[in-house]
Tab-separated table of C-alpha atoms and ligand atoms in Angstrom:
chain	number	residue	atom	x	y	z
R	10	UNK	CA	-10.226	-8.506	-15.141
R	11	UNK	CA	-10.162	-5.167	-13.456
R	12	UNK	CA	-10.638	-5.245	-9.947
R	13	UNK	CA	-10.605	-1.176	-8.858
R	14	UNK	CA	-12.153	1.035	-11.381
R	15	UNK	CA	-11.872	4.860	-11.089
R	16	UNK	CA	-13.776	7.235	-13.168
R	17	UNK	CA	-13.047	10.826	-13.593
R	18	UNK	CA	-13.744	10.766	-9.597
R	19	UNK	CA	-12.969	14.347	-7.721
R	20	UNK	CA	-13.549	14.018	-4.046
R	21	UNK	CA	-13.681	17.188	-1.259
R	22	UNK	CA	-13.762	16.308	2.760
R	23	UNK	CA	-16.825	18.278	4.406
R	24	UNK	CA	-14.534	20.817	6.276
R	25	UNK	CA	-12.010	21.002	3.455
R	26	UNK	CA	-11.964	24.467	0.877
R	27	UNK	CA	-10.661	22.286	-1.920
R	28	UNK	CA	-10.826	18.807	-3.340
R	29	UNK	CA	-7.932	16.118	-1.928
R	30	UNK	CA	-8.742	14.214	-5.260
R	31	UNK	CA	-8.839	16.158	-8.690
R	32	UNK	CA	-10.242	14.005	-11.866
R	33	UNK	CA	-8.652	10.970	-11.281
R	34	UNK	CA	-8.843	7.973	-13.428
R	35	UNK	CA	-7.490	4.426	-12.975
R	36	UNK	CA	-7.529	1.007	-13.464
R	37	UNK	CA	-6.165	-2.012	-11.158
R	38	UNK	CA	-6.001	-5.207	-12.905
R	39	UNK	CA	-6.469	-8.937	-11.065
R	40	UNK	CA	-3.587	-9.684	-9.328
R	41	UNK	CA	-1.379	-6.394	-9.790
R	42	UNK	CA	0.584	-4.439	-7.201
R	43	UNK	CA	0.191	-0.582	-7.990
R	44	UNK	CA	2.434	1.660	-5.567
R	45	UNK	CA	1.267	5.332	-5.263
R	46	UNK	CA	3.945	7.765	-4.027
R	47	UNK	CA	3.355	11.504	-3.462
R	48	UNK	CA	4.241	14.267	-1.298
R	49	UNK	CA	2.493	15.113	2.348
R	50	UNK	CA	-0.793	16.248	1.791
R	51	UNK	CA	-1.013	14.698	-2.058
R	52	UNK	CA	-4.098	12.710	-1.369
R	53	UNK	CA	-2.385	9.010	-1.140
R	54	UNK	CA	-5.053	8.149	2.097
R	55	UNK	CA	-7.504	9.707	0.387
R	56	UNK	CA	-7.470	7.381	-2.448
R	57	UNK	CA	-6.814	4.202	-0.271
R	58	UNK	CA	-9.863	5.176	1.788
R	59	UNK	CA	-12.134	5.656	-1.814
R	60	UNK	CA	-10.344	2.275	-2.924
R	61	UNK	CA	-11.824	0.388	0.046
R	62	UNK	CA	-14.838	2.619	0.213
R	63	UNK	CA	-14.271	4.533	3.293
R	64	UNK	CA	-14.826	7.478	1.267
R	65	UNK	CA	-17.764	8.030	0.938
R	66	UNK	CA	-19.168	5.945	3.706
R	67	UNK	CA	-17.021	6.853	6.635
R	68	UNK	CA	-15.770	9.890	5.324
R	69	UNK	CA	-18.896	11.792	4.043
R	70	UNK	CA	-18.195	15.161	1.609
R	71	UNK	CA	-18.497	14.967	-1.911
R	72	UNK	CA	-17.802	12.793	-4.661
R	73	UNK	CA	-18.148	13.080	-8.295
R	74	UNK	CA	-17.148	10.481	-10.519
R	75	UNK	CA	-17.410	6.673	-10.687
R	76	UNK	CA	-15.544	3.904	-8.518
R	77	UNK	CA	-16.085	0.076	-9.300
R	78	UNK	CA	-14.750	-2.027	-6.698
R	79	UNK	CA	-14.750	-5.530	-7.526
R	80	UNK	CA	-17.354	-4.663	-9.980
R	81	UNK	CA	-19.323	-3.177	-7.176
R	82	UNK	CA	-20.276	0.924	-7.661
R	83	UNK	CA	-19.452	1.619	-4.456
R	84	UNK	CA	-21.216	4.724	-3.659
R	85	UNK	CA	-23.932	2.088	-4.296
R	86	UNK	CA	-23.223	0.249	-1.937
R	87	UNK	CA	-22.019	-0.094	2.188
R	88	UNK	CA	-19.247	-0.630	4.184
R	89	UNK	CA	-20.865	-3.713	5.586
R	90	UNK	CA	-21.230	-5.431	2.230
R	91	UNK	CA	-17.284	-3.693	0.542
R	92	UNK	CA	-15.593	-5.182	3.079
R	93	UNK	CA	-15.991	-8.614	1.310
R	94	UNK	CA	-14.304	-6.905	-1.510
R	95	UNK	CA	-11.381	-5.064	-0.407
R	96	UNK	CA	-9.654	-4.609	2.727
R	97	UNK	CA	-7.919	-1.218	4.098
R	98	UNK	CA	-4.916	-1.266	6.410
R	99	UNK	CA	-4.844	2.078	7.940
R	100	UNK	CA	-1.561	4.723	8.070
R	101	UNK	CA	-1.677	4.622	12.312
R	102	UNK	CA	-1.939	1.107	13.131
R	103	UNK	CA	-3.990	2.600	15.701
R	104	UNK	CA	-6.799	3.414	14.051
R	105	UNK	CA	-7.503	-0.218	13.154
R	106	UNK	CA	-7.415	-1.607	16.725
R	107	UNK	CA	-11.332	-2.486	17.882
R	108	UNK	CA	-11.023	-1.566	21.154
R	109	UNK	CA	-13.007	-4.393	22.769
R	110	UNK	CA	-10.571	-7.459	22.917
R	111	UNK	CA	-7.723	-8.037	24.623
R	112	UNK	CA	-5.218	-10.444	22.643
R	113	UNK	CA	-3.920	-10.291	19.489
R	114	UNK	CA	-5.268	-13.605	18.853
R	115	UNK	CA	-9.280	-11.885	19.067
R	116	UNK	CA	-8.329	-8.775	17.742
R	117	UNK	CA	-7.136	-10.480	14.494
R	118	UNK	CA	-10.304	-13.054	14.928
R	119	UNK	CA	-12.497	-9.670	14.995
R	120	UNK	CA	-13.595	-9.509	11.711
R	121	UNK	CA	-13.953	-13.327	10.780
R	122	UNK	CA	-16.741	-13.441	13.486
R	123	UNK	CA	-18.624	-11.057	11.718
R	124	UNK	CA	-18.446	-13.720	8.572
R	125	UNK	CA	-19.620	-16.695	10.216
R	126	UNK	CA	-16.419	-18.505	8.843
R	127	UNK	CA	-15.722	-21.966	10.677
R	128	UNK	CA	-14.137	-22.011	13.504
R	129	UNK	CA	-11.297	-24.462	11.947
R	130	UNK	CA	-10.838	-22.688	9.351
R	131	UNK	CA	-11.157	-19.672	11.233
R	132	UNK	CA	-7.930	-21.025	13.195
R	133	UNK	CA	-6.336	-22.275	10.454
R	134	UNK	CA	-6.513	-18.398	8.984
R	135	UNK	CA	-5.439	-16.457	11.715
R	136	UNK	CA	-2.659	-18.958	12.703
R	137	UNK	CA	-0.843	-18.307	9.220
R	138	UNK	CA	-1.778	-14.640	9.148
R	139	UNK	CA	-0.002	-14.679	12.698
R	140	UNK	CA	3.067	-16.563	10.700
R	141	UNK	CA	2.707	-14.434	7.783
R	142	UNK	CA	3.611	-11.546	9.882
R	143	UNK	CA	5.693	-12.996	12.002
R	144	UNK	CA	3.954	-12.272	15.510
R	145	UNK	CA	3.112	-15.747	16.395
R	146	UNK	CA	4.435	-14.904	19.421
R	147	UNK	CA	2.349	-12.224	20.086
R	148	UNK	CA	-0.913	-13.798	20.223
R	149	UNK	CA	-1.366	-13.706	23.707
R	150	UNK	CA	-0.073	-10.276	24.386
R	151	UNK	CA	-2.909	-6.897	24.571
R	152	UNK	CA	-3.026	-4.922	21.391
R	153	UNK	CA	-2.550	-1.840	23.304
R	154	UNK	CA	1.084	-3.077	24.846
R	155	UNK	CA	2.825	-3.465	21.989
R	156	UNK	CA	5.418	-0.948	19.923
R	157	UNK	CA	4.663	0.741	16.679
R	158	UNK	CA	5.612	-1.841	14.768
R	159	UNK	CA	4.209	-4.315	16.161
R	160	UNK	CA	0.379	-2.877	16.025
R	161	UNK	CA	1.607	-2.529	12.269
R	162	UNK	CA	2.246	-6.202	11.925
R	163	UNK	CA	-0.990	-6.546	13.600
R	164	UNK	CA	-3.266	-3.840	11.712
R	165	UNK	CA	-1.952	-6.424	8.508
R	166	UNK	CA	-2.867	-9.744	9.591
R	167	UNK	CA	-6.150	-8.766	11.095
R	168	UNK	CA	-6.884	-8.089	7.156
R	169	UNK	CA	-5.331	-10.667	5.669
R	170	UNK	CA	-7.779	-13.097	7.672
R	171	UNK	CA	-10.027	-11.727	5.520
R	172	UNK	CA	-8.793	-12.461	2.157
R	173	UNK	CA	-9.882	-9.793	0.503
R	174	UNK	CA	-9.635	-9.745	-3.615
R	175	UNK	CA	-8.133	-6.240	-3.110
R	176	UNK	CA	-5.955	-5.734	-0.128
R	177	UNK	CA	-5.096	-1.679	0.176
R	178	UNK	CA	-2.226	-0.494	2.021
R	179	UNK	CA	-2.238	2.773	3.500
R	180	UNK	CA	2.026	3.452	4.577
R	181	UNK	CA	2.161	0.161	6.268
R	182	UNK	CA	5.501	-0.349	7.234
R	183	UNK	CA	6.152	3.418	8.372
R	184	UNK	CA	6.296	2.009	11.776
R	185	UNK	CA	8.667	-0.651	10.897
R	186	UNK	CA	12.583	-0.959	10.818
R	187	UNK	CA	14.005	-2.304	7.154
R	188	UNK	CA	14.030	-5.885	8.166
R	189	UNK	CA	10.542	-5.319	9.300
R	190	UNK	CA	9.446	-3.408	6.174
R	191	UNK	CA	11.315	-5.681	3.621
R	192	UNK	CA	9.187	-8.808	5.507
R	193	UNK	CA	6.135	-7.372	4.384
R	194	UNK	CA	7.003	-6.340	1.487
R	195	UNK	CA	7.564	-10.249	0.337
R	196	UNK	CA	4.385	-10.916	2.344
R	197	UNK	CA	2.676	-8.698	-0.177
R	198	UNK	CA	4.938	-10.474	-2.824
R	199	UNK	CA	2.991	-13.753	-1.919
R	200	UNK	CA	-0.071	-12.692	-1.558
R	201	UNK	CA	0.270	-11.136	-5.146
R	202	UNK	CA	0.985	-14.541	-6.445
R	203	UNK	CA	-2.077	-15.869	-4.838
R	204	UNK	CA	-3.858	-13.822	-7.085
R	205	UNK	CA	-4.692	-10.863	-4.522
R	206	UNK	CA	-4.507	-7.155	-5.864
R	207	UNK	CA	-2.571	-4.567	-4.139
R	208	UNK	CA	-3.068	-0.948	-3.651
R	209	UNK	CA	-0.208	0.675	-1.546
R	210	UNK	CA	0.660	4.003	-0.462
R	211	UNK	CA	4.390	4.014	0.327
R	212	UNK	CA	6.934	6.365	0.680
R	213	UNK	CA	10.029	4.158	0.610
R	214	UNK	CA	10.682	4.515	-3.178
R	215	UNK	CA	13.712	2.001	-3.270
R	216	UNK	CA	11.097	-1.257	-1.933
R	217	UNK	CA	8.687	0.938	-4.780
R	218	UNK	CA	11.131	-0.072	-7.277
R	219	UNK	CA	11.739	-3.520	-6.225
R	220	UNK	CA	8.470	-5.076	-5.762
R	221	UNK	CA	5.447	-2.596	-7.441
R	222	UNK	CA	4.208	-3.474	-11.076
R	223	UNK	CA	3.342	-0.038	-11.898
R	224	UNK	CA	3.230	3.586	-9.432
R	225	UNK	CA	1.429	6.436	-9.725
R	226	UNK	CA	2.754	9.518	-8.575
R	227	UNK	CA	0.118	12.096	-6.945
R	228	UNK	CA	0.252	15.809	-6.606
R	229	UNK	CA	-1.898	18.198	-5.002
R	230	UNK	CA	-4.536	15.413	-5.730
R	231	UNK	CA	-4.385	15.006	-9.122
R	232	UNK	CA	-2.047	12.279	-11.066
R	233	UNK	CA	1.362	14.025	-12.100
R	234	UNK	CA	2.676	10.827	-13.312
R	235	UNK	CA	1.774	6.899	-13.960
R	236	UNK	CA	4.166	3.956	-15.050
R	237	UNK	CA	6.595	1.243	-14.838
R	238	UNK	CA	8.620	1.911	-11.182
R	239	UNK	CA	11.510	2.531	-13.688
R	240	UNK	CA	9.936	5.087	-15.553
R	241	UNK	CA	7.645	7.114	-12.872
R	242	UNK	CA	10.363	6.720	-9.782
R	243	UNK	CA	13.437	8.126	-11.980
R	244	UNK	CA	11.437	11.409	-13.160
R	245	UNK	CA	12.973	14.601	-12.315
R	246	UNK	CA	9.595	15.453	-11.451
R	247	UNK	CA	9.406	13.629	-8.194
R	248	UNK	CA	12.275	15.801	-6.490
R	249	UNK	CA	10.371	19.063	-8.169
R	250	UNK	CA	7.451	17.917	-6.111
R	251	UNK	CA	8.759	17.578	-2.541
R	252	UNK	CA	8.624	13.515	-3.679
R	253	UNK	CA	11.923	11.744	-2.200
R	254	UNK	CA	14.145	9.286	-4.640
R	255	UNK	CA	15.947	6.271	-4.309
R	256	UNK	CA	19.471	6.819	-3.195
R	257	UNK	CA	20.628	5.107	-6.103
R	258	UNK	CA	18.780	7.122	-8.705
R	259	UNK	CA	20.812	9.928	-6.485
R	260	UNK	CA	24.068	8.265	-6.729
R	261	UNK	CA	23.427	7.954	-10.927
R	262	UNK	CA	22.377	11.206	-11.277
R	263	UNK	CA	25.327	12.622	-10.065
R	264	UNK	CA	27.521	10.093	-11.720
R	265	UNK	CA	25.829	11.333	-15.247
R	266	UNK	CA	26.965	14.677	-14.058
R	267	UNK	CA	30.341	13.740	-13.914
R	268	UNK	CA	30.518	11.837	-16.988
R	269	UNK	CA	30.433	8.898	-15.299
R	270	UNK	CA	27.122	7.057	-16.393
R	271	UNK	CA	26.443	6.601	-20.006
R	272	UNK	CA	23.671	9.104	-21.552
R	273	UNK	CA	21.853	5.554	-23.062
R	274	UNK	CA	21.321	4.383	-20.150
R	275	UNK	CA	17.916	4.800	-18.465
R	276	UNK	CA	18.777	6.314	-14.852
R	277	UNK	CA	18.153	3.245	-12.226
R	278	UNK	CA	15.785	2.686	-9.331
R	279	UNK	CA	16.856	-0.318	-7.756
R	280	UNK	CA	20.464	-1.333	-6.706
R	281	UNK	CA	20.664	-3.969	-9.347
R	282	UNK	CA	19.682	-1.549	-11.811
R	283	UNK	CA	22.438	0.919	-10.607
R	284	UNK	CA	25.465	-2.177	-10.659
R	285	UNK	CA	24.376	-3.026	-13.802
R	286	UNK	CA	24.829	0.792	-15.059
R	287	UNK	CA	27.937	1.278	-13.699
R	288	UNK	CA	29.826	-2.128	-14.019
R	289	UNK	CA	27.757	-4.285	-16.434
R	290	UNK	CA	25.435	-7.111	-16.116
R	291	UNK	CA	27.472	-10.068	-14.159
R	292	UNK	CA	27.821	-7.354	-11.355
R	293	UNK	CA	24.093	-7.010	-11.017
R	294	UNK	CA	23.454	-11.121	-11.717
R	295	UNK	CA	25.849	-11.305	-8.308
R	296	UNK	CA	23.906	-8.273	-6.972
R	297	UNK	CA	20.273	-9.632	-7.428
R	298	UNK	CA	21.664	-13.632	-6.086
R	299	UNK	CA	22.492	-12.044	-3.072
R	300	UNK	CA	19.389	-10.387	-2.169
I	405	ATP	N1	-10.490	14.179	7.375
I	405	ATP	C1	-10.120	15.212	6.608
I	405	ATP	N2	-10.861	16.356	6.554
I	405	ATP	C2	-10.521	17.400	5.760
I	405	ATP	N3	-9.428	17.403	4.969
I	405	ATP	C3	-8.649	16.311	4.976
I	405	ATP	C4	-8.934	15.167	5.798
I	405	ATP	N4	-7.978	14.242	5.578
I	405	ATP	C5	-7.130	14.769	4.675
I	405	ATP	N5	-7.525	16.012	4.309
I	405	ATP	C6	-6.866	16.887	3.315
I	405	ATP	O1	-6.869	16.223	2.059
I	405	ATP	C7	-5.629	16.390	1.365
I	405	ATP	C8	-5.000	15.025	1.078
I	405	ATP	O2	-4.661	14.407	2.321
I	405	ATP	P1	-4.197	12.891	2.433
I	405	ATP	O3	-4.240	12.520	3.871
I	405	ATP	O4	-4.974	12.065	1.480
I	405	ATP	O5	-2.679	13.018	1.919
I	405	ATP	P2	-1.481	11.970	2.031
I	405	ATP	O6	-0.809	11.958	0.702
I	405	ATP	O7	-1.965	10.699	2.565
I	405	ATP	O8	-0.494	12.669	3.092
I	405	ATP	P3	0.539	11.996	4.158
I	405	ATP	O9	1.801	11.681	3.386
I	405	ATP	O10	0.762	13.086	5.150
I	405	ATP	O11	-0.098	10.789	4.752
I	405	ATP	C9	-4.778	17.283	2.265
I	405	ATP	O12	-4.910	18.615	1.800
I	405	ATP	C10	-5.408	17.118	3.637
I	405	ATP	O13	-5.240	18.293	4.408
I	406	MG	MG1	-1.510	9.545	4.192
């Protein structure tokens, strides 16, 4: 069952000369992790914010085209009622902070209030959302006094209280160091296999590889390319486009250069992929127990 539908939708920002999203089309299916990678300026926010309907109802301008989220049309409909449906996790952890409590604890409580949810199972929510995360310890702590990284941890669990059927992720571990950023990536990982649906914009192209089902690439607000991670992340295309690639689609490309990696096979995204290229498939068995 499709949970994000996107018709032929071309979006321009009130101020803005030109559209940040040209004629796109797509479909998210129940349960499935889409990555979308692209340049500065490509239109990745834009389409998290029309995913989770921010656009058109907190962003006003003007939209053409047809988005279905969770079945609702959401130009249709209001912020008040979409947020049952999907949940955004902003780019500047920031931006998602209330401003009117003053522990972690409340700030991630915020929007259960609004639901009328029980307050046990109000505690039980927030409590593993706080272990999800890993800020447990945290709780206690002003959302304001806390690094980067840590308002990113909490911008996440304050919407995975909510269980939302599609969770969208706007760069959310660009505050985060890689033992930080490979955390929630298997937090999304689980929450995948509980049957949520992910939408995530993300720049770091070698997590991309390992954990998204499919990526679309965006350009000057249109889709340049869509795919397997394989397929989409090791397209000479990407560099073309000020896109960054994995380091060991890098490494292979220059190795093909040299003579080095075998014409047949496909250039690799992932470090598994890359072992198994170069030294054959035990290599990468050992490589992938490891991680
Ligand atoms: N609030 C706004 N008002 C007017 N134009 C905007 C606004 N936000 C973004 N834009 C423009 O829309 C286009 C797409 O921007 P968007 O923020 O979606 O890109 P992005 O891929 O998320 O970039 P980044 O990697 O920097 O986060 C850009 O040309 C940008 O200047
Ligand atoms: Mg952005």
């Amino acid at each position: 069952m499709a949970i994000l539908t996107i018709n032929n939708l071309t979006y321009q920002y009130p101020s803005s000369p030109q559209p940040a999203l040209k004629d796109i089309s797509l479909t998210l299916e129940s349960g499935e992790f889409l990555a979308v990678i692209g340049a500065n300026g490509a239109g990745k926010s834009s389409l998290c914010y029309t995913a989770a309907g921010f656009i058109p109802h907190f962003f006003r301008g003007e939209l053409n085209g047809q988005v279905l989220i969770d079945g609702v049309d959401s130009s249709q409909s209001n912020l008040n009622e979409l947020v049952l449906h999907a949940g955004l996790v902003f780019q500047n952890p920031f931006n998602q902070i209330s401003g009117s409590k003053f522990t972690v604890y409340e700030e991630i409580a915020f929007g259960l209030e609004n639901l009328g949810i029980a307050r046990e199972e109000m505690k039980a929510r927030i409590d593993e959302a706080l272990a999800l995360t890993n800020i447990a310890d945290l709780g206690k702590r002003s959302p304001y006094a806390l690094s980067g990284g840590q308002q990113q941890r909490v911008a996440l669990a304050s919407i995975l209280v909510m269980q939302p059927k599609l969770l969208v992720l706007d760069e959310p571990t660009s505050q985060l160091d890689p033992i930080g950023t490979q955390e929630v990536f298997q937090v999304i990982r689980a929450m995948t296999k509980r049957g949520m649906t992910i939408l995530m914009a993300e720049h770091k192209i070698e997590q991309v590889a390992e954990f998204a089902d499919r990526v679309i690439a965006l350009d000057a607000g249109e889709i340049l390319l869509e795919g397997t991670p394989g397929e989409v992340l090791t397209s000479p295309l990407l560099p073309e486009r000020g896109v960054g690639i994995s380091r060991y689609t890098q490494v292979a490309r220059r190795a093909q250069a040299m003579g080095l990696w075998s014409k047949q096979t496909h250039l690799p995204a992932t470090l598994a992929q890359a072992v198994r290229g170069f030294g054959g498939a035990d290599a990468a068995q050992e490589v992938n127990d490891a991680a």
